[in-house]
Coordinates of C-alpha atoms and ligand atoms in Angstrom, one line a residue:
M1 CA 50.0 82.2 106.7
E2 CA 51.7 79.2 108.4
A3 CA 55.3 80.1 109.4
S4 CA 56.6 77.0 107.4
D5 CA 54.9 78.6 104.2
K6 CA 56.2 82.2 105.0
Q7 CA 59.9 81.8 103.5
G8 CA 58.6 80.4 100.2
F9 CA 56.3 83.3 99.9
V10 CA 58.8 85.9 101.0
D11 CA 61.5 84.6 98.5
G12 CA 59.0 84.7 95.6
V13 CA 58.3 88.3 96.6
F14 CA 61.8 89.4 96.6
H15 CA 62.7 87.5 93.3
Q16 CA 59.8 89.5 91.7
V17 CA 61.0 92.8 93.0
A18 CA 64.8 92.7 93.1
A19 CA 65.4 94.4 89.8
R20 CA 63.3 97.4 90.9
Y21 CA 63.7 97.3 94.7
D22 CA 65.9 100.3 95.1
L23 CA 63.7 102.2 92.9
M24 CA 60.6 101.4 94.6
N25 CA 62.2 102.3 98.0
D26 CA 62.9 105.9 96.7
L27 CA 59.2 106.2 95.5
M28 CA 57.6 104.8 98.4
S29 CA 59.5 106.7 101.1
G30 CA 60.1 110.0 98.9
G31 CA 63.7 109.1 99.5
L32 CA 63.4 109.1 103.3
H33 CA 64.8 105.6 103.7
R34 CA 68.2 107.1 102.7
A35 CA 68.1 109.2 105.9
W36 CA 66.8 106.3 108.1
K37 CA 69.7 104.1 106.7
D38 CA 72.1 106.8 107.5
A39 CA 70.9 107.0 111.0
L40 CA 71.1 103.2 111.4
V41 CA 74.8 103.4 110.3
N42 CA 75.6 106.3 112.5
T43 CA 74.1 104.1 115.5
I44 CA 76.9 101.3 115.0
A45 CA 79.6 104.3 114.5
P46 CA 82.0 102.4 112.1
P47 CA 85.7 103.1 113.0
K48 CA 87.4 105.4 110.5
A49 CA 90.6 103.6 109.2
P50 CA 90.5 101.0 112.1
V51 CA 93.9 99.7 113.0
R52 CA 93.1 96.1 113.0
P53 CA 90.7 94.2 110.9
W54 CA 86.9 95.2 111.7
R55 CA 84.1 93.0 110.7
A56 CA 80.5 94.1 110.2
L57 CA 77.5 91.8 109.2
D58 CA 74.2 93.1 107.6
I59 CA 71.7 90.6 108.0
A60 CA 69.0 90.3 105.1
G61 CA 71.2 92.8 103.5
G62 CA 69.3 92.6 100.3
T63 CA 70.9 94.9 97.5
G64 CA 73.5 96.4 99.8
D65 CA 72.4 99.7 101.0
I66 CA 73.6 99.4 104.5
A67 CA 76.7 97.5 103.7
F68 CA 77.9 100.2 101.3
R69 CA 77.1 103.2 103.9
V70 CA 79.2 101.1 106.4
A71 CA 82.0 100.4 103.9
E72 CA 82.0 104.2 102.9
A73 CA 81.9 105.3 106.6
S74 CA 85.0 103.3 107.6
G75 CA 88.2 102.7 105.9
A76 CA 90.1 99.6 105.1
P77 CA 90.6 97.2 106.8
A78 CA 86.8 97.0 107.4
E79 CA 85.2 94.2 105.8
I80 CA 81.4 93.9 105.6
T81 CA 79.3 90.9 104.9
I82 CA 76.0 91.1 103.2
L83 CA 73.9 88.0 104.3
D84 CA 70.6 87.3 102.5
I85 CA 68.7 84.3 101.4
N86 CA 67.6 85.6 98.0
A87 CA 69.9 85.2 95.2
S88 CA 68.1 87.8 93.0
M89 CA 68.7 90.4 95.6
L90 CA 72.3 89.4 96.2
D91 CA 73.0 89.6 92.3
V92 CA 71.8 93.3 92.6
A93 CA 74.2 93.9 95.5
R94 CA 77.0 92.4 93.7
A95 CA 76.6 94.6 90.6
R96 CA 76.3 97.6 92.7
A97 CA 79.2 96.8 94.9
K98 CA 81.3 96.5 91.6
E99 CA 80.0 99.8 90.3
R100 CA 81.1 101.6 93.6
G101 CA 84.5 99.8 93.6
L102 CA 83.7 98.0 96.8
S103 CA 84.1 94.3 95.7
D104 CA 87.2 94.0 97.6
R105 CA 85.7 94.9 100.9
I106 CA 82.1 93.4 100.6
R107 CA 81.6 89.8 101.1
I108 CA 78.3 88.2 99.9
V109 CA 76.9 85.3 101.6
E110 CA 73.6 83.5 100.7
A111 CA 72.2 82.0 103.7
N112 CA 69.2 82.2 106.3
A113 CA 69.3 84.5 109.1
E114 CA 67.8 81.8 111.3
K115 CA 71.1 79.7 111.0
L116 CA 73.9 81.9 110.3
P117 CA 76.9 80.0 108.9
F118 CA 79.6 81.9 111.0
E119 CA 81.5 80.9 114.1
S120 CA 80.3 82.4 117.3
G121 CA 82.2 85.8 118.1
T122 CA 83.1 86.6 114.7
F123 CA 81.7 90.4 114.1
D124 CA 82.5 93.6 115.6
A125 CA 78.9 95.0 114.7
A126 CA 75.8 93.9 113.1
T127 CA 72.9 95.6 111.3
S128 CA 69.6 94.9 109.7
A129 CA 67.5 97.1 107.9
F130 CA 63.8 96.2 106.9
G131 CA 64.9 92.5 107.0
L132 CA 64.2 90.8 110.3
R133 CA 60.2 91.3 109.6
N134 CA 60.4 89.0 106.6
V135 CA 62.1 86.2 108.6
P136 CA 59.6 83.5 109.9
D137 CA 61.5 82.7 113.1
L138 CA 62.4 86.1 114.3
A139 CA 63.6 84.9 117.7
A140 CA 66.0 82.4 116.2
A141 CA 67.4 85.2 114.0
L142 CA 67.9 87.4 117.0
R143 CA 69.7 84.6 118.8
E144 CA 71.9 84.0 115.9
A145 CA 72.8 87.7 115.7
H146 CA 73.8 87.6 119.4
R147 CA 75.9 84.3 118.8
V148 CA 78.0 85.8 115.8
L149 CA 78.9 89.1 117.6
R150 CA 82.0 89.2 119.7
P151 CA 81.5 90.4 123.3
G152 CA 81.5 94.0 123.7
S153 CA 79.8 94.6 120.2
R154 CA 76.4 95.7 119.0
L155 CA 73.4 94.9 117.0
A156 CA 71.4 97.9 115.5
V157 CA 68.0 97.1 113.8
L158 CA 66.0 99.5 111.6
E159 CA 62.3 98.3 111.0
F160 CA 59.2 99.7 110.3
S161 CA 57.3 100.3 113.7
H162 CA 54.3 101.8 115.2
V163 CA 53.3 105.4 114.6
D164 CA 53.1 107.4 117.8
V165 CA 51.9 110.7 116.5
A166 CA 47.9 111.3 116.7
G167 CA 46.6 111.9 113.1
L168 CA 49.8 110.5 111.4
D169 CA 48.6 107.1 112.0
R170 CA 45.3 107.5 110.1
L171 CA 47.3 109.3 107.1
Y172 CA 49.9 106.6 107.1
D173 CA 47.3 103.8 107.0
L174 CA 45.6 105.4 104.2
Y175 CA 48.8 105.8 102.2
S176 CA 50.2 102.3 103.0
F177 CA 46.8 100.5 102.0
N178 CA 46.0 102.7 99.0
V179 CA 48.9 104.3 97.5
I180 CA 51.9 101.8 98.0
P181 CA 50.2 98.6 96.2
E182 CA 49.2 101.0 93.3
L183 CA 52.8 102.2 93.1
G184 CA 53.9 98.5 93.0
R185 CA 51.5 97.8 90.2
A186 CA 52.8 100.7 88.2
V187 CA 56.6 100.1 88.7
V188 CA 57.0 96.3 89.3
G189 CA 53.8 95.0 87.5
E190 CA 52.3 93.7 90.6
A191 CA 50.5 95.0 93.4
E192 CA 50.7 91.8 95.5
P193 CA 54.4 91.9 96.9
Y194 CA 53.5 95.6 98.1
R195 CA 50.2 94.3 99.9
Y196 CA 52.5 91.8 101.8
L197 CA 54.9 94.7 102.7
V198 CA 52.1 96.8 104.3
E199 CA 50.6 93.8 106.2
S200 CA 54.0 92.5 107.1
I201 CA 54.7 96.1 108.9
R202 CA 51.3 95.7 110.9
R203 CA 52.1 92.2 112.1
F204 CA 55.8 93.3 113.3
P205 CA 56.2 93.7 117.1
N206 CA 55.9 97.2 118.4
Q207 CA 58.8 99.3 119.9
E208 CA 58.6 97.8 123.5
R209 CA 57.7 94.2 122.3
F210 CA 60.7 94.2 119.9
A211 CA 63.0 95.5 122.7
A212 CA 61.8 92.6 124.8
M213 CA 62.5 90.0 122.2
L214 CA 66.1 91.4 122.0
R215 CA 66.5 91.2 125.7
T216 CA 65.2 87.6 125.4
A217 CA 67.8 86.8 122.7
G218 CA 70.5 87.9 125.3
F219 CA 71.1 91.6 124.2
E220 CA 71.8 93.9 127.0
R221 CA 71.3 97.8 127.4
V222 CA 68.7 97.5 124.8
T223 CA 67.3 100.9 123.6
Y224 CA 65.3 102.4 120.7
R225 CA 64.5 105.7 119.2
N226 CA 61.5 106.5 116.9
L227 CA 62.3 108.1 113.5
S228 CA 59.5 110.0 111.5
G229 CA 57.0 109.7 114.2
G230 CA 57.5 105.9 114.9
I231 CA 56.9 105.1 111.0
V232 CA 60.3 103.3 111.7
A233 CA 62.5 103.0 114.8
I234 CA 66.2 102.0 115.4
H235 CA 66.7 99.4 118.1
S236 CA 70.0 98.9 119.6
G237 CA 71.3 96.0 121.8
W238 CA 74.7 95.0 123.1
K239 CA 76.4 91.6 123.8
L240 CA 78.2 92.2 126.8
Ligands
LIG301 N1 68.4 95.4 104.0 C1 68.0 95.7 102.7 C2 67.5 97.1 102.6 O1 67.4 97.9 103.6 O2 67.3 97.6 101.6 C3 66.8 94.7 102.3 C4 65.7 94.7 102.9 S1 64.4 93.7 102.0 C5 62.9 94.6 102.4 C6 64.2 92.3 103.1 C7 65.4 91.3 102.6 O3 65.2 90.2 103.7 C8 65.2 90.7 101.2 O4 66.5 90.8 100.6 C9 65.0 89.1 101.7 O5 65.6 88.1 100.8 C10 65.6 89.1 103.0 N2 65.2 87.7 103.8 C11 64.1 87.5 103.9 N3 64.1 86.2 104.7 C12 65.3 86.0 105.0 C13 65.9 85.0 105.7 N4 65.2 84.0 106.2 N5 67.3 85.2 106.0 C14 68.1 86.2 105.4 N6 67.4 87.2 104.5 C15 66.1 87.0 104.4

């Protein structure tokens, strides 16, 4: 698919799955995505009851899972911005923020991660979970994440990555290509969005290549750690 067609396709996928997105995550990962997301939030270590305003940005934040965790881990006056290009995903995020009593600390912004509508140096931390894989110009999104962070702050990214455990890779392929699209058909009524999910995981740069992309975007002290045998990895980079 041409990069120029990708965004329209991705938008269609997430409009289609938004209402069942959270349920599907639990079903596909057996609930594991919750532990992976907790690990991502621990990586940025949100301050408890910060003495000055503290701002975090969750890029491609979808239905809000990361932003809610960050908001709950830190006290007021922390403010968390969910940025996403998809209004259907953000509608779910808005409703969930209200249910959790977090509406006053969660800001919702509909925009493209490739061109963030914020001034340089605005945020004290940035996160992205399972989002950057979907952005057509990944390098631009990383440059933008770097630009909007203030010096001395960090980006942490949770993404599907490349399995590094012999045997697990074959099992994971079998599960991904056979079970996940069928789960999609049963729960969302369509297998196609979940075929896209599996294929986009295969195309995403592996751990070392993604670390190199973070460095190219300007991040320093770039590190990563694998979770669940490399099914996912958390990368971290600092703006110094
Ligand atoms: N971060 C959430 C989570 O972990 O549950 C949502 C991840 S969901 C798999 C991917 C999200 O990326 C979708 O909400 C989609 O709308 C968003 N997205 C895709 N392209 C984007 C872009 N160019 N800019 C911002 N968000 C984008």
